[in-house]
CSV table of C-alpha atoms and ligand atoms in Angstrom, one decimal:
chain,number,residue,atom,x,y,z
L,1,MET,CA,16.6,13.0,9.5
L,2,LYS,CA,14.3,12.3,6.7
L,3,LYS,CA,15.9,10.4,3.9
L,4,THR,CA,14.4,8.5,1.0
L,5,ILE,CA,16.9,6.0,-0.2
L,6,SER,CA,17.1,4.3,-3.5
L,7,PHE,CA,14.6,1.8,-4.5
L,8,LEU,CA,15.4,-1.8,-4.2
L,9,LEU,CA,13.3,-3.3,-6.8
L,10,VAL,CA,10.1,-3.4,-8.7
L,11,LEU,CA,8.6,-6.4,-10.1
L,12,GLY,CA,7.3,-6.8,-13.5
L,13,MET,CA,6.7,-3.8,-15.6
L,14,LEU,CA,4.7,-5.4,-18.4
L,15,LEU,CA,1.5,-3.8,-19.5
L,16,SER,CA,-1.6,-5.7,-18.6
L,17,LEU,CA,-4.1,-3.2,-17.7
L,18,PRO,CA,-7.1,-3.4,-20.0
L,19,ALA,CA,-7.7,0.3,-20.5
L,20,CYS,CA,-4.4,1.7,-19.9
L,21,GLY,CA,-1.5,2.2,-22.2
L,22,GLY,CA,1.0,3.7,-19.9
L,23,THR,CA,4.6,2.5,-19.5
L,24,PRO,CA,5.3,1.0,-16.2
L,25,ALA,CA,7.7,2.9,-14.0
L,26,GLY,CA,10.3,0.6,-12.7
L,27,GLN,CA,12.6,1.0,-9.8
L,28,SER,CA,15.7,-1.1,-9.1
L,29,SER,CA,18.1,-1.4,-6.2
L,30,SER,CA,20.2,1.3,-7.8
L,31,ALA,CA,17.4,3.6,-8.7
L,32,PRO,CA,17.4,7.2,-7.4
L,33,PRO,CA,14.8,8.4,-4.8
L,34,VAL,CA,11.3,8.4,-6.2
L,35,SER,CA,10.6,11.2,-8.4
L,36,SER,CA,8.9,11.9,-11.6
L,37,ARG,CA,7.7,8.4,-12.1
L,38,VAL,CA,4.2,9.0,-13.2
L,39,THR,CA,3.9,7.3,-16.5
L,40,GLU,CA,0.3,6.2,-16.6
L,41,ASP,CA,-2.6,8.3,-17.7
L,42,LEU,CA,-5.3,6.1,-16.2
L,43,PRO,CA,-5.4,3.8,-13.3
L,44,ALA,CA,-7.1,1.2,-15.4
L,45,VAL,CA,-8.1,-2.0,-13.8
L,46,SER,CA,-10.8,-4.5,-14.5
L,47,SER,CA,-14.3,-4.1,-13.1
L,48,GLU,CA,-14.7,-7.2,-11.2
L,49,GLU,CA,-16.9,-6.5,-8.3
L,50,THR,CA,-16.7,-8.6,-5.4
L,51,GLN,CA,-15.2,-9.8,-2.3
L,52,PRO,CA,-15.9,-11.7,0.9
L,53,GLU,CA,-15.6,-10.0,4.2
L,54,GLN,CA,-13.1,-7.6,5.5
L,55,SER,CA,-9.9,-8.9,7.1
L,56,GLN,CA,-9.0,-7.7,10.5
L,57,SER,CA,-5.8,-6.7,12.1
L,58,VAL,CA,-3.8,-9.6,13.6
L,59,ASP,CA,-1.3,-9.1,16.5
L,60,THR,CA,1.8,-11.0,16.9
L,61,PRO,CA,3.3,-11.6,20.4
L,62,ALA,CA,3.7,-8.7,22.6
L,63,GLY,CA,7.0,-6.9,22.8
L,64,SER,CA,7.5,-6.3,19.1
L,65,ASN,CA,8.6,-2.9,18.0
L,66,ILE,CA,7.5,-3.4,14.4
L,67,LEU,CA,4.2,-2.5,13.0
L,68,ILE,CA,3.1,-3.5,9.5
L,69,ALA,CA,0.2,-1.2,8.6
L,70,TYR,CA,-1.4,-1.4,5.2
L,71,PHE,CA,-4.4,-0.1,3.2
L,72,THR,CA,-6.0,-2.3,0.6
L,73,TRP,CA,-9.2,-2.0,-1.4
L,74,ALA,CA,-10.4,-5.4,-0.5
L,75,ASP,CA,-10.5,-4.5,3.2
L,76,ASN,CA,-12.3,-1.3,2.3
L,77,THR,CA,-15.3,-2.4,0.4
L,78,VAL,CA,-18.4,-4.6,0.7
L,79,VAL,CA,-19.4,-7.1,-1.9
L,80,GLU,CA,-23.0,-7.9,-2.4
L,81,ASP,CA,-22.4,-11.1,-4.4
L,82,PRO,CA,-19.1,-12.8,-3.5
L,83,GLY,CA,-19.9,-15.6,-5.8
L,84,SER,CA,-19.4,-13.4,-8.8
L,85,VAL,CA,-15.8,-12.7,-8.0
L,86,ASP,CA,-13.3,-13.8,-10.6
L,87,ALA,CA,-10.6,-15.1,-8.3
L,88,ASP,CA,-8.3,-15.7,-11.3
L,89,ALA,CA,-8.2,-12.1,-12.3
L,90,THR,CA,-4.7,-11.7,-11.0
L,91,THR,CA,-3.9,-8.8,-13.4
L,92,SER,CA,-6.7,-6.7,-12.0
L,93,ALA,CA,-7.3,-4.7,-9.0
L,94,SER,CA,-9.4,-6.9,-6.8
L,95,VAL,CA,-11.9,-6.7,-4.1
L,96,LEU,CA,-11.1,-10.2,-3.0
L,97,VAL,CA,-9.3,-10.6,0.3
L,98,PRO,CA,-6.5,-10.7,0.8
L,99,GLY,CA,-5.8,-7.6,-1.3
L,100,ASN,CA,-2.4,-7.1,-2.9
L,101,ALA,CA,-1.1,-4.9,-0.1
L,102,ALA,CA,-2.3,-7.4,2.5
L,103,LYS,CA,-0.4,-10.2,0.7
L,104,LEU,CA,2.8,-8.2,0.9
L,105,ALA,CA,2.1,-7.3,4.5
L,106,ALA,CA,1.8,-11.0,5.4
L,107,TRP,CA,5.1,-11.8,3.8
L,108,ILE,CA,6.8,-9.0,5.5
L,109,GLN,CA,5.5,-10.3,8.8
L,110,GLN,CA,6.8,-13.7,8.1
L,111,GLU,CA,10.3,-12.2,7.7
L,112,VAL,CA,10.3,-9.7,10.6
L,113,GLY,CA,7.5,-10.5,12.9
L,114,GLY,CA,5.6,-7.5,14.2
L,115,ASP,CA,2.0,-6.6,14.3
L,116,LEU,CA,-0.3,-6.3,11.4
L,117,HIS,CA,-2.8,-3.4,11.1
L,118,SER,CA,-5.3,-3.0,8.3
L,119,ILE,CA,-6.2,0.6,7.7
L,120,VAL,CA,-10.0,0.7,7.2
L,121,VAL,CA,-12.2,3.6,6.4
L,122,GLU,CA,-15.5,4.3,8.1
L,123,GLU,CA,-17.3,4.5,4.8
L,124,PRO,CA,-16.4,1.6,2.5
L,125,TYR,CA,-15.5,2.2,-1.1
L,126,SER,CA,-17.7,0.8,-3.8
L,127,SER,CA,-16.8,-2.6,-5.0
L,128,ASP,CA,-17.4,-1.4,-8.5
L,129,TYR,CA,-14.1,-0.3,-10.0
L,130,ASP,CA,-15.4,2.7,-11.8
L,131,GLU,CA,-17.2,4.0,-8.8
L,132,CYS,CA,-14.2,3.4,-6.6
L,133,LEU,CA,-12.1,5.3,-9.1
L,134,ASP,CA,-14.4,8.2,-9.1
L,135,ARG,CA,-14.5,8.5,-5.3
L,136,ALA,CA,-10.8,8.2,-5.1
L,137,ALA,CA,-10.4,10.9,-7.7
L,138,ASP,CA,-12.7,13.2,-5.8
L,139,GLU,CA,-10.9,12.5,-2.6
L,140,LYS,CA,-7.6,13.3,-4.2
L,141,ALA,CA,-9.0,16.5,-5.8
L,142,ASP,CA,-10.4,17.6,-2.5
L,143,ASN,CA,-7.3,16.6,-0.5
L,144,ALA,CA,-9.7,14.7,1.7
L,145,ARG,CA,-9.0,12.8,4.8
L,146,PRO,CA,-11.6,10.0,5.0
L,147,ALA,CA,-12.4,9.0,8.5
L,148,LEU,CA,-11.0,5.7,9.7
L,149,ALA,CA,-12.7,2.9,11.5
L,150,SER,CA,-9.4,1.2,12.6
L,151,HIS,CA,-6.8,2.7,14.8
L,152,VAL,CA,-3.5,1.8,16.5
L,153,ASP,CA,-3.8,2.2,20.2
L,154,ASN,CA,-0.1,1.9,21.0
L,155,MET,CA,1.7,3.6,18.2
L,156,GLU,CA,4.3,4.9,20.6
L,157,ASP,CA,5.5,1.3,21.1
L,158,TYR,CA,6.6,0.9,17.5
L,159,ASP,CA,10.0,2.1,16.3
L,160,ILE,CA,9.7,0.6,12.8
L,161,VAL,CA,6.6,0.9,10.7
L,162,PHE,CA,6.2,-0.9,7.4
L,163,LEU,CA,3.5,1.1,5.6
L,164,GLY,CA,1.9,-0.4,2.6
L,165,PHE,CA,-0.8,0.8,0.1
L,166,PRO,CA,-1.7,0.6,-3.6
L,167,ASN,CA,-1.0,3.5,-5.9
L,168,TRP,CA,-4.3,5.3,-6.3
L,169,TRP,CA,-4.3,8.0,-8.9
L,170,TYR,CA,-0.5,8.3,-8.9
L,171,THR,CA,-0.4,8.9,-5.2
L,172,LEU,CA,-1.4,7.4,-1.8
L,173,PRO,CA,-5.0,6.6,-1.2
L,174,MET,CA,-6.2,9.5,0.9
L,175,PRO,CA,-7.1,7.3,3.9
L,176,VAL,CA,-3.4,6.6,4.2
L,177,LEU,CA,-2.8,10.3,4.8
L,178,THR,CA,-5.6,10.2,7.4
L,179,PHE,CA,-3.6,7.4,9.1
L,180,VAL,CA,-0.3,9.2,8.8
L,181,GLU,CA,-1.7,12.4,10.3
L,182,GLU,CA,-3.3,10.5,13.2
L,183,TYR,CA,0.0,9.7,15.0
L,184,ASP,CA,3.2,11.1,16.2
L,185,TRP,CA,5.9,9.7,13.9
L,186,SER,CA,8.9,11.5,15.3
L,187,GLY,CA,12.0,9.4,15.5
L,188,LYS,CA,10.4,6.4,13.8
L,189,THR,CA,11.6,4.5,10.8
L,190,VAL,CA,9.1,4.1,8.1
L,191,ILE,CA,9.5,1.5,5.3
L,192,PRO,CA,7.0,1.9,2.5
L,193,PHE,CA,5.7,-1.0,0.4
L,194,VAL,CA,3.6,-0.2,-2.6
L,195,THR,CA,1.6,-2.3,-5.1
L,196,HIS,CA,0.6,-0.7,-8.4
L,197,GLY,CA,-0.5,-0.9,-12.0
L,198,THR,CA,1.5,0.4,-14.9
L,199,GLY,CA,2.0,3.7,-13.1
L,200,GLY,CA,4.7,2.3,-10.8
L,201,LEU,CA,5.3,4.2,-7.6
L,202,SER,CA,4.3,7.5,-9.3
L,203,SER,CA,4.3,10.2,-6.5
L,204,THR,CA,3.5,7.8,-3.7
L,205,ILE,CA,6.8,8.1,-1.8
L,206,GLN,CA,7.3,11.8,-2.4
L,207,ASP,CA,3.8,12.4,-1.0
L,208,LEU,CA,4.3,10.1,1.9
L,209,THR,CA,7.6,11.8,2.7
L,210,ALA,CA,6.0,15.2,2.6
L,211,ALA,CA,3.4,14.0,5.1
L,212,LEU,CA,5.8,12.8,7.6
L,213,PRO,CA,7.9,14.8,10.1
L,214,GLU,CA,11.5,15.7,9.2
L,215,ASP,CA,13.0,13.4,11.8
L,216,VAL,CA,11.4,10.3,10.4
L,217,THR,CA,13.8,7.9,8.6
L,218,ILE,CA,12.3,6.5,5.4
L,219,LEU,CA,14.0,3.5,4.1
L,220,GLU,CA,13.9,2.2,0.5
L,221,PRO,CA,10.5,1.1,-0.6
L,222,ILE,CA,9.5,-1.9,-2.6
L,223,GLY,CA,7.0,-1.6,-5.4
L,224,VAL,CA,5.3,-4.6,-6.8
L,225,TYR,CA,3.4,-4.6,-10.1
L,226,ARG,CA,0.0,-6.1,-9.4
L,227,PRO,CA,0.2,-9.1,-11.8
L,228,ASP,CA,3.5,-10.1,-10.1
L,229,VAL,CA,2.2,-9.8,-6.5
L,230,ASP,CA,1.4,-13.5,-6.1
L,231,ASP,CA,5.0,-14.5,-7.1
L,232,SER,CA,6.7,-11.7,-5.2
L,233,GLN,CA,7.5,-13.3,-1.9
L,234,PRO,CA,11.2,-14.0,-2.8
L,235,ALA,CA,11.5,-10.4,-3.9
L,236,VAL,CA,10.0,-9.2,-0.6
L,237,GLN,CA,12.5,-11.4,1.3
L,238,GLU,CA,15.4,-10.1,-0.7
L,239,TRP,CA,14.3,-6.5,-0.1
L,240,ILE,CA,14.0,-7.0,3.6
L,241,GLU,CA,17.4,-8.7,3.8
L,242,ASN,CA,18.9,-5.6,2.3
L,243,LEU,CA,17.1,-3.1,4.6
L,244,ASP,CA,19.1,-1.5,7.3
L,245,ILE,CA,17.0,-2.7,10.2
L,246,ASP,CA,17.5,-4.8,13.2
L,247,VAL,CA,14.7,-7.3,13.5
L,248,SER,CA,16.4,-9.7,15.9
S,1,FMN,C1,-9.1,3.7,-7.1
S,1,FMN,C2,-7.9,3.1,-7.8
S,1,FMN,C3,-6.9,3.9,-8.4
S,1,FMN,C4,-5.8,3.4,-8.9
S,1,FMN,N1,-4.9,4.2,-9.5
S,1,FMN,C5,-3.7,3.7,-10.0
S,1,FMN,C6,-2.7,4.5,-10.5
S,1,FMN,O1,-2.8,5.7,-10.6
S,1,FMN,N2,-1.5,3.9,-11.0
S,1,FMN,C7,-1.4,2.6,-10.9
S,1,FMN,O2,-0.3,2.1,-11.4
S,1,FMN,N3,-2.3,1.8,-10.5
S,1,FMN,C8,-3.5,2.3,-10.0
S,1,FMN,N4,-4.4,1.4,-9.5
S,1,FMN,C9,-4.1,0.0,-9.4
S,1,FMN,C10,-3.7,-0.5,-8.1
S,1,FMN,O3,-2.6,0.3,-7.6
S,1,FMN,C11,-3.3,-1.9,-8.1
S,1,FMN,O4,-4.3,-2.7,-8.7
S,1,FMN,C12,-2.9,-2.5,-6.7
S,1,FMN,O5,-2.2,-3.7,-6.9
S,1,FMN,C13,-4.2,-2.7,-5.8
S,1,FMN,O6,-3.7,-3.1,-4.6
S,1,FMN,P1,-4.7,-3.6,-3.5
S,1,FMN,O7,-5.3,-4.9,-3.9
S,1,FMN,O8,-3.9,-3.7,-2.2
S,1,FMN,O9,-5.8,-2.5,-3.3
S,1,FMN,C14,-5.6,2.0,-9.0
S,1,FMN,C15,-6.6,1.1,-8.4
S,1,FMN,C16,-7.7,1.7,-7.8
S,1,FMN,C17,-8.8,0.8,-7.3
C-alpha cells in the first residue's frame, strides 16, 4: 500500500541563495504529507564550476537487503579545472564531490549498513550552474528520461531502498525517474532523502510517489537545506531512529 507519511524534519530554512528570494518550505516530524510546498521561484545557486572526479558506488558486505541510491550533481558532471573550485561555498550547489545527496547517503549507510549506488547519467551535466539549470529545465519540460550509465544488477535483493536526490526545479532530477522506471519496485519500502535550496521538498515526494507502484511503502522523507548539510548527521541519525524499519 502506497503511503506517504509525515515528514520528520527539515534543517535550516534560512535564505542563503544569492539570486533567490523564496521562502524555504520546512517540514517537521508532525508535518503532513508533502504537498504544495513550492515556495521558490528560482533554483538559484552560485556558479562555482568545478569538481574532481566522479565517485563510484560502494558495496557493503553481501547479504544486506538495504540499498542507498542517490543522484547528485557532483557525480554527474566533469570539471575542467578542479583547482578553481571554491570548496568553502557551502551555501551553494556544488560540483565538488561528495555532493550533498552523497553526504547524506554516507551517513545513512553508517546507521543502517546497506549498499551505496550513485545514479549516474550517460551524458554528464555541465559544471556551469546556469547551463546545468537550463538543461535540467529542458528535461523537466520534455518529461525526459536521460539515459543512465550506472545500474543496479540485483535490485530484487533489496527490500528497503533509501532514495536520495536534490530538488531540481521543484521536483526530482529527471534521471531519478529514469532510475525509478528501470526496476520492479513492487513490495519494496522506499525512504526518500532530499537536499534542497529554499524551495524545500517542493513536489519531489509527490512526483516520486506517482512514479512508483501502488504497493510500494513510502516512509517519511528527510529534507535537508543545503547550507545545513554538513552539520546534518545528527538529524539524519534521529530521522532513521524514528523510521519504522528493521535494520538489524
Ligand atoms: C539544476 C538545479 C536545479 C535546482 N533547483 C532547485 C529548486 O527548484 N529548488 C531548490 O530548493 N533548490 C534547487 N536547487 C538546489 C539544490 O537542490 C541544492 O543545491 C542541493 O543541495 C544540491 O544537492 P547535490 O549537491 O546533491 O546535487 C537546484 C540545483 C540545481 C543544480
